[in-house]
């Protein structure tokens, strides 16, 4: 059960006006005005440009800001939250997204602030990685609502995450705290793209699940109607697992075990009450969550983590924009003082 009722990201600050939210990913750049109750207006989006330079990508962000500035509520906005695919460095306001090759150490926070000011909105802006933004969203309005201490994760092409500690978002000095995907759970495991070895991401990401299944001899079935299309992605492996394919089931069991080990380690370190998992791989449902919960009992053995819950995220595609707004509200508001 929830341990502490969670208010909006900051009850006092959130009541004063909407937050400009911008969500930057490899396929789309979205924007909205997010209101104190979590509703959104003036939503807009652009496809993330390909085969352009850094300024070409920024031009799409500027178009999103321009769209938002046409809202009659623009003048009442009080802050801006920018959620972005990573890596990010919030201490410098820069991003180097793996899936946006044109941006390397791009000063997105400064550039967005300039766009806002150019349209009459000189607002404080905050940058958050997409895992941290998702965490803020799920704590405000999603599956982690009401929990004082939570680990939230995105399991997709990569594996990211964020932490809520004592009802406060904890992004760390550079915005990367809670990046569970690069905890090593297999000291003699295969090399990870980060340079480490045996990382959760190298075992449990969608890419890793599909690769391992194929390496074990799994063959994606032909498309419906006997067509030639084959789904060799994690979604295809999940579909095969649901039909009882032994290799597909083993691939998800292996991924679930890696996630369980990392979740238990994180919970033991900082005493989280709940782990919330979203992202494309989480769409596999019990095919993923069943193995996680089963293996968790082997790793979360100390008394203070035995009741740890693992649940699906609930906000889906809205988590990016809601999370950008929630992160900005939480990080730009002073923490609550001690109670007496």
CSV table of C-alpha atoms in Angstrom, one decimal:
chain,number,residue,atom,x,y,z
A,1,UNK,CA,0.0,0.0,0.0
A,2,UNK,CA,1.1,3.6,-0.5
A,3,UNK,CA,3.1,4.8,2.4
A,4,UNK,CA,2.6,8.6,2.1
A,5,UNK,CA,0.0,10.5,0.2
A,6,UNK,CA,1.7,12.3,-2.7
A,7,UNK,CA,0.5,15.8,-3.5
A,8,UNK,CA,0.9,17.3,-7.0
A,9,UNK,CA,4.7,17.9,-7.8
A,10,UNK,CA,4.5,21.0,-5.7
A,11,UNK,CA,1.1,22.0,-4.5
A,12,UNK,CA,1.9,25.7,-4.0
A,13,UNK,CA,4.0,26.2,-7.1
A,14,UNK,CA,1.7,24.1,-9.4
A,15,UNK,CA,-1.3,26.2,-8.5
A,16,UNK,CA,0.0,29.4,-10.2
A,17,UNK,CA,-0.2,28.4,-13.9
A,18,UNK,CA,0.6,25.9,-16.6
A,19,UNK,CA,4.0,24.5,-17.3
A,20,UNK,CA,5.5,24.5,-20.8
A,21,UNK,CA,6.4,20.9,-21.5
A,22,UNK,CA,8.7,19.7,-24.3
A,23,UNK,CA,9.4,16.1,-24.9
A,24,UNK,CA,12.3,15.3,-27.2
A,25,UNK,CA,12.9,11.8,-28.6
A,26,UNK,CA,14.3,10.0,-31.6
A,27,UNK,CA,11.1,10.0,-33.6
A,28,UNK,CA,9.1,13.0,-32.4
A,29,UNK,CA,9.4,16.3,-30.6
A,30,UNK,CA,6.2,17.1,-28.7
A,31,UNK,CA,5.0,20.1,-26.7
A,32,UNK,CA,2.0,21.0,-24.5
A,33,UNK,CA,0.9,23.3,-21.8
A,34,UNK,CA,0.4,21.0,-18.7
A,35,UNK,CA,-1.9,22.3,-16.1
A,36,UNK,CA,-1.8,21.9,-12.3
A,37,UNK,CA,-4.3,19.0,-12.4
A,38,UNK,CA,-2.2,17.2,-15.1
A,39,UNK,CA,-4.5,18.0,-18.0
A,40,UNK,CA,-2.8,19.2,-21.2
A,41,UNK,CA,-3.8,21.8,-23.8
A,42,UNK,CA,-2.2,23.2,-27.0
A,43,UNK,CA,-0.5,19.9,-27.7
A,44,UNK,CA,1.6,19.8,-30.8
A,45,UNK,CA,4.4,17.7,-32.3
A,46,UNK,CA,6.9,17.5,-35.1
A,47,UNK,CA,8.8,14.5,-36.5
A,48,UNK,CA,12.4,14.6,-35.3
A,49,UNK,CA,14.3,15.6,-38.4
A,50,UNK,CA,16.8,13.1,-40.0
A,51,UNK,CA,19.8,13.8,-42.1
A,52,UNK,CA,20.1,17.4,-40.8
A,53,UNK,CA,22.6,19.2,-38.7
A,54,UNK,CA,22.2,20.3,-35.1
A,55,UNK,CA,20.4,23.5,-36.1
A,56,UNK,CA,18.0,21.6,-38.3
A,57,UNK,CA,16.9,19.6,-35.3
A,58,UNK,CA,16.6,22.7,-33.2
A,59,UNK,CA,14.4,24.3,-35.8
A,60,UNK,CA,11.8,21.6,-35.1
A,61,UNK,CA,12.0,22.4,-31.4
A,62,UNK,CA,11.5,26.1,-32.2
A,63,UNK,CA,8.4,25.3,-34.3
A,64,UNK,CA,6.9,23.4,-31.3
A,65,UNK,CA,7.6,26.4,-29.0
A,66,UNK,CA,6.0,28.7,-31.7
A,67,UNK,CA,2.9,26.5,-31.8
A,68,UNK,CA,2.6,26.7,-28.0
A,69,UNK,CA,3.0,30.4,-28.0
A,70,UNK,CA,-0.2,30.8,-30.0
A,71,UNK,CA,-2.3,29.5,-27.0
A,72,UNK,CA,-4.3,32.1,-25.2
A,73,UNK,CA,-2.8,30.6,-22.0
A,74,UNK,CA,0.8,31.2,-23.1
A,75,UNK,CA,1.1,34.4,-21.0
A,76,UNK,CA,0.1,32.6,-17.8
A,77,UNK,CA,2.9,29.9,-18.1
A,78,UNK,CA,5.2,29.9,-15.1
A,79,UNK,CA,8.0,27.4,-15.9
A,80,UNK,CA,9.3,25.1,-18.6
A,81,UNK,CA,10.3,21.4,-18.4
A,82,UNK,CA,12.3,19.8,-21.1
A,83,UNK,CA,12.4,16.0,-21.2
A,84,UNK,CA,15.0,14.4,-23.6
A,85,UNK,CA,16.4,11.1,-24.6
A,86,UNK,CA,19.9,10.8,-23.2
A,87,UNK,CA,22.6,10.9,-22.3
A,88,UNK,CA,21.9,14.2,-20.7
A,89,UNK,CA,24.0,16.5,-18.5
A,90,UNK,CA,21.7,18.6,-16.5
A,91,UNK,CA,24.5,20.4,-14.7
A,92,UNK,CA,25.4,21.9,-18.1
A,93,UNK,CA,22.0,21.8,-19.7
A,94,UNK,CA,23.3,19.7,-22.6
A,95,UNK,CA,22.1,16.5,-24.4
A,96,UNK,CA,23.8,13.9,-26.6
A,97,UNK,CA,20.9,11.6,-27.5
A,98,UNK,CA,21.9,8.2,-28.9
A,99,UNK,CA,19.1,8.4,-31.4
A,100,UNK,CA,19.7,12.0,-32.5
A,101,UNK,CA,23.1,11.9,-34.0
A,102,UNK,CA,23.3,15.6,-34.9
A,103,UNK,CA,23.2,16.6,-31.2
A,104,UNK,CA,26.4,16.1,-29.2
A,105,UNK,CA,26.6,18.2,-26.0
A,106,UNK,CA,23.9,20.4,-27.5
A,107,UNK,CA,22.9,23.2,-25.2
A,108,UNK,CA,19.2,22.5,-25.3
A,109,UNK,CA,18.2,24.2,-22.0
A,110,UNK,CA,19.8,27.5,-23.0
A,111,UNK,CA,18.4,27.3,-26.5
A,112,UNK,CA,14.9,26.5,-25.4
A,113,UNK,CA,15.1,29.3,-22.8
A,114,UNK,CA,16.1,31.7,-25.6
A,115,UNK,CA,13.1,30.6,-27.8
A,116,UNK,CA,10.7,31.1,-24.9
A,117,UNK,CA,12.1,34.6,-24.2
A,118,UNK,CA,11.9,35.4,-27.9
A,119,UNK,CA,8.2,34.8,-27.6
A,120,UNK,CA,7.6,36.9,-24.5
A,121,UNK,CA,8.0,34.1,-21.9
A,122,UNK,CA,11.2,34.5,-19.9
A,123,UNK,CA,10.6,31.4,-17.8
A,124,UNK,CA,12.9,29.2,-15.6
A,125,UNK,CA,13.6,26.0,-17.5
A,126,UNK,CA,14.7,22.6,-16.3
A,127,UNK,CA,16.2,19.7,-18.3
A,128,UNK,CA,15.5,16.1,-17.4
A,129,UNK,CA,16.4,12.8,-19.0
A,130,UNK,CA,13.5,10.8,-20.2
A,131,UNK,CA,13.8,8.2,-17.5
A,132,UNK,CA,13.7,10.9,-14.8
A,133,UNK,CA,10.8,12.6,-16.5
A,134,UNK,CA,8.8,9.3,-16.6
A,135,UNK,CA,9.6,8.9,-12.9
A,136,UNK,CA,8.2,12.3,-12.1
A,137,UNK,CA,5.1,11.6,-14.1
A,138,UNK,CA,4.4,8.2,-12.6
A,139,UNK,CA,4.8,9.6,-9.1
A,140,UNK,CA,2.5,12.5,-9.7
A,141,UNK,CA,-0.3,10.8,-11.6
A,142,UNK,CA,0.6,7.2,-12.3
A,143,UNK,CA,1.5,3.9,-10.6
A,144,UNK,CA,3.9,5.4,-8.1
A,145,UNK,CA,1.4,8.0,-6.8
A,146,UNK,CA,1.2,7.8,-3.0
A,147,UNK,CA,4.6,6.1,-2.6
A,148,UNK,CA,7.3,8.1,-0.8
A,149,UNK,CA,10.2,6.1,-2.3
A,150,UNK,CA,10.0,4.6,-5.8
A,151,UNK,CA,12.1,3.3,-8.6
A,152,UNK,CA,10.6,3.9,-12.1
A,153,UNK,CA,12.1,2.3,-15.2
A,154,UNK,CA,11.8,2.5,-19.0
A,155,UNK,CA,12.5,-0.8,-20.6
A,156,UNK,CA,12.7,-0.3,-24.4
A,157,UNK,CA,15.5,-0.1,-26.9
A,158,UNK,CA,17.6,0.8,-23.8
A,159,UNK,CA,16.9,0.6,-20.1
A,160,UNK,CA,16.7,3.8,-18.1
A,161,UNK,CA,15.1,5.0,-14.9
A,162,UNK,CA,14.8,7.4,-12.1
A,163,UNK,CA,14.3,7.7,-8.3
A,164,UNK,CA,11.8,9.2,-5.9
A,165,UNK,CA,13.2,9.5,-2.4
A,166,UNK,CA,11.2,10.9,0.5
A,167,UNK,CA,8.6,12.2,-2.1
A,168,UNK,CA,11.3,14.2,-3.9
A,169,UNK,CA,12.7,13.5,-7.4
A,170,UNK,CA,16.3,12.6,-7.1
A,171,UNK,CA,18.1,13.2,-10.4
A,172,UNK,CA,21.6,13.5,-9.1
A,173,UNK,CA,24.2,16.1,-10.0
A,174,UNK,CA,24.1,15.5,-13.8
A,175,UNK,CA,20.5,14.1,-14.0
A,176,UNK,CA,21.5,10.5,-14.3
A,177,UNK,CA,20.7,9.0,-10.9
A,178,UNK,CA,18.6,5.9,-11.1
A,179,UNK,CA,20.0,4.9,-14.5
A,180,UNK,CA,19.4,1.2,-13.6
A,181,UNK,CA,20.2,0.0,-17.1
A,182,UNK,CA,23.9,0.2,-16.5
A,183,UNK,CA,24.0,-1.7,-13.2
A,184,UNK,CA,26.1,-4.8,-13.8
A,185,UNK,CA,24.2,-8.0,-12.9
A,186,UNK,CA,26.6,-10.4,-14.5
A,187,UNK,CA,30.2,-9.7,-13.7
A,188,UNK,CA,31.4,-12.1,-16.4
A,189,UNK,CA,28.6,-11.1,-18.9
A,190,UNK,CA,29.0,-9.8,-22.4
A,191,UNK,CA,30.4,-6.3,-23.0
A,192,UNK,CA,27.8,-3.5,-22.9
A,193,UNK,CA,27.8,-0.5,-25.3
A,194,UNK,CA,28.5,1.7,-22.3
A,195,UNK,CA,31.9,0.1,-21.9
A,196,UNK,CA,30.9,-2.0,-18.9
A,197,UNK,CA,30.1,-5.7,-18.7
A,198,UNK,CA,27.0,-7.6,-17.9
A,199,UNK,CA,24.8,-4.5,-17.6
A,200,UNK,CA,21.0,-4.9,-17.3
A,201,UNK,CA,20.6,-3.2,-20.6
A,202,UNK,CA,22.7,-5.8,-22.4
A,203,UNK,CA,20.4,-8.5,-21.1
A,204,UNK,CA,16.9,-7.0,-20.7
A,205,UNK,CA,16.5,-4.3,-23.4
A,206,UNK,CA,14.2,-5.1,-26.3
A,207,UNK,CA,17.2,-5.3,-28.5
A,208,UNK,CA,19.0,-7.7,-26.2
A,209,UNK,CA,16.0,-9.9,-25.8
A,210,UNK,CA,15.6,-10.3,-29.6
A,211,UNK,CA,19.3,-10.8,-30.2
A,212,UNK,CA,19.6,-13.5,-27.5
A,213,UNK,CA,16.5,-15.3,-28.8
A,214,UNK,CA,17.9,-15.3,-32.4
A,215,UNK,CA,21.3,-16.5,-31.2
A,216,UNK,CA,19.6,-19.4,-29.5
A,217,UNK,CA,17.9,-20.5,-32.7
A,218,UNK,CA,14.5,-18.8,-32.4
A,219,UNK,CA,12.9,-18.2,-35.8
A,220,UNK,CA,10.3,-15.5,-36.1
A,221,UNK,CA,7.1,-16.9,-37.6
A,222,UNK,CA,5.9,-15.7,-41.0
A,223,UNK,CA,3.4,-12.8,-41.1
A,224,UNK,CA,-0.3,-13.4,-40.9
A,225,UNK,CA,-1.8,-15.2,-43.9
A,226,UNK,CA,1.5,-16.9,-44.7
A,227,UNK,CA,3.2,-13.6,-45.7
A,228,UNK,CA,6.9,-13.1,-45.8
A,229,UNK,CA,7.1,-10.5,-43.0
A,230,UNK,CA,8.8,-11.7,-39.9
A,231,UNK,CA,8.9,-9.8,-36.6
A,232,UNK,CA,12.4,-10.3,-35.2
A,233,UNK,CA,11.9,-7.7,-32.5
A,234,UNK,CA,11.2,-8.1,-28.7
A,235,UNK,CA,7.5,-7.8,-29.6
A,236,UNK,CA,7.8,-10.8,-31.9
A,237,UNK,CA,9.6,-12.7,-29.1
A,238,UNK,CA,6.9,-11.8,-26.7
A,239,UNK,CA,4.2,-13.0,-29.1
A,240,UNK,CA,6.1,-16.3,-29.5
A,241,UNK,CA,6.4,-16.6,-25.7
A,242,UNK,CA,2.7,-16.1,-25.3
A,243,UNK,CA,2.3,-19.1,-27.6
A,244,UNK,CA,4.6,-21.2,-25.5
A,245,UNK,CA,7.8,-21.1,-27.6
A,246,UNK,CA,10.5,-22.3,-25.2
A,247,UNK,CA,13.3,-20.1,-26.5
A,248,UNK,CA,11.1,-17.0,-26.4
A,249,UNK,CA,10.0,-17.9,-22.9
A,250,UNK,CA,13.7,-18.4,-21.9
A,251,UNK,CA,14.6,-15.0,-23.4
A,252,UNK,CA,12.0,-13.2,-21.2
A,253,UNK,CA,12.9,-15.3,-18.2
A,254,UNK,CA,16.6,-14.2,-18.6
A,255,UNK,CA,15.5,-10.6,-19.0
A,256,UNK,CA,13.2,-10.8,-16.0
A,257,UNK,CA,16.0,-12.2,-13.8
A,258,UNK,CA,18.3,-9.4,-14.8
A,259,UNK,CA,15.7,-6.8,-14.0
A,260,UNK,CA,14.8,-8.5,-10.7
A,261,UNK,CA,18.4,-8.5,-9.6
A,262,UNK,CA,18.9,-4.8,-10.4
A,263,UNK,CA,15.6,-3.8,-8.8
A,264,UNK,CA,16.4,-5.7,-5.6
A,265,UNK,CA,19.9,-4.1,-5.5
A,266,UNK,CA,18.5,-0.7,-5.9
A,267,UNK,CA,15.8,-1.2,-3.3
A,268,UNK,CA,18.3,-2.5,-0.9
A,269,UNK,CA,20.5,0.5,-1.4
A,270,UNK,CA,17.9,3.2,-1.0
A,271,UNK,CA,14.8,1.4,0.5
A,272,UNK,CA,12.3,1.9,-2.3
A,273,UNK,CA,8.7,0.7,-1.8
A,274,UNK,CA,7.8,0.1,-5.4
A,275,UNK,CA,9.3,-0.5,-8.9
A,276,UNK,CA,7.3,0.8,-11.8
A,277,UNK,CA,8.2,-0.4,-15.3
A,278,UNK,CA,7.1,1.2,-18.5
A,279,UNK,CA,8.4,1.2,-22.1
A,280,UNK,CA,7.8,-1.0,-25.1
A,281,UNK,CA,9.1,-4.2,-23.6
A,282,UNK,CA,6.7,-3.8,-20.6
A,283,UNK,CA,3.8,-4.1,-23.1
A,284,UNK,CA,4.6,-7.9,-23.0
A,285,UNK,CA,2.6,-7.9,-19.7
A,286,UNK,CA,2.9,-11.0,-17.6
A,287,UNK,CA,5.4,-12.5,-20.1
A,288,UNK,CA,7.9,-10.0,-18.5
A,289,UNK,CA,6.3,-9.3,-15.1
A,290,UNK,CA,5.9,-12.9,-14.2
A,291,UNK,CA,9.6,-13.7,-14.4
A,292,UNK,CA,10.5,-10.5,-12.7
A,293,UNK,CA,8.3,-11.2,-9.7
A,294,UNK,CA,9.4,-14.8,-9.6
A,295,UNK,CA,13.1,-14.0,-9.5
A,296,UNK,CA,12.7,-11.1,-7.2
A,297,UNK,CA,12.0,-13.4,-4.3
A,298,UNK,CA,15.6,-14.8,-4.8
A,299,UNK,CA,17.2,-11.3,-4.5
A,300,UNK,CA,14.9,-9.2,-2.3
A,301,UNK,CA,15.5,-11.3,0.8
A,302,UNK,CA,16.1,-8.7,3.6
A,303,UNK,CA,13.1,-7.8,5.7
A,304,UNK,CA,12.9,-4.2,4.5
A,305,UNK,CA,12.6,-5.2,0.8
A,306,UNK,CA,10.5,-8.3,1.0
A,307,UNK,CA,7.3,-6.4,0.4
A,308,UNK,CA,8.7,-4.5,-2.7
A,309,UNK,CA,6.1,-4.3,-5.4
A,310,UNK,CA,6.7,-4.4,-9.1
A,311,UNK,CA,3.9,-3.0,-11.3
A,312,UNK,CA,3.4,-1.6,-14.8
A,313,UNK,CA,3.5,2.1,-15.6
A,314,UNK,CA,0.1,3.6,-16.3
A,315,UNK,CA,0.6,6.8,-18.2
A,316,UNK,CA,1.9,5.4,-21.5
A,317,UNK,CA,2.6,7.9,-24.3
A,318,UNK,CA,1.6,10.8,-22.0
A,319,UNK,CA,4.4,10.2,-19.6
A,320,UNK,CA,6.9,12.3,-21.6
A,321,UNK,CA,5.1,15.6,-21.5
A,322,UNK,CA,3.5,15.1,-18.1
A,323,UNK,CA,6.9,14.0,-16.8
A,324,UNK,CA,8.7,17.1,-18.2
A,325,UNK,CA,6.2,19.3,-16.5
A,326,UNK,CA,6.3,17.3,-13.2
A,327,UNK,CA,10.1,17.3,-13.2
A,328,UNK,CA,10.2,21.1,-13.7
A,329,UNK,CA,7.7,21.7,-11.0
A,330,UNK,CA,9.5,19.5,-8.5
A,331,UNK,CA,13.0,20.7,-9.3
A,332,UNK,CA,12.2,24.4,-9.4
A,333,UNK,CA,10.3,24.3,-6.1
A,334,UNK,CA,12.0,24.4,-2.8
A,335,UNK,CA,11.7,21.1,-0.9
A,336,UNK,CA,9.2,21.1,1.9
A,337,UNK,CA,10.6,22.1,5.3
A,338,UNK,CA,10.7,19.9,8.3
A,339,UNK,CA,7.4,19.3,10.2
A,340,UNK,CA,7.3,20.4,13.8
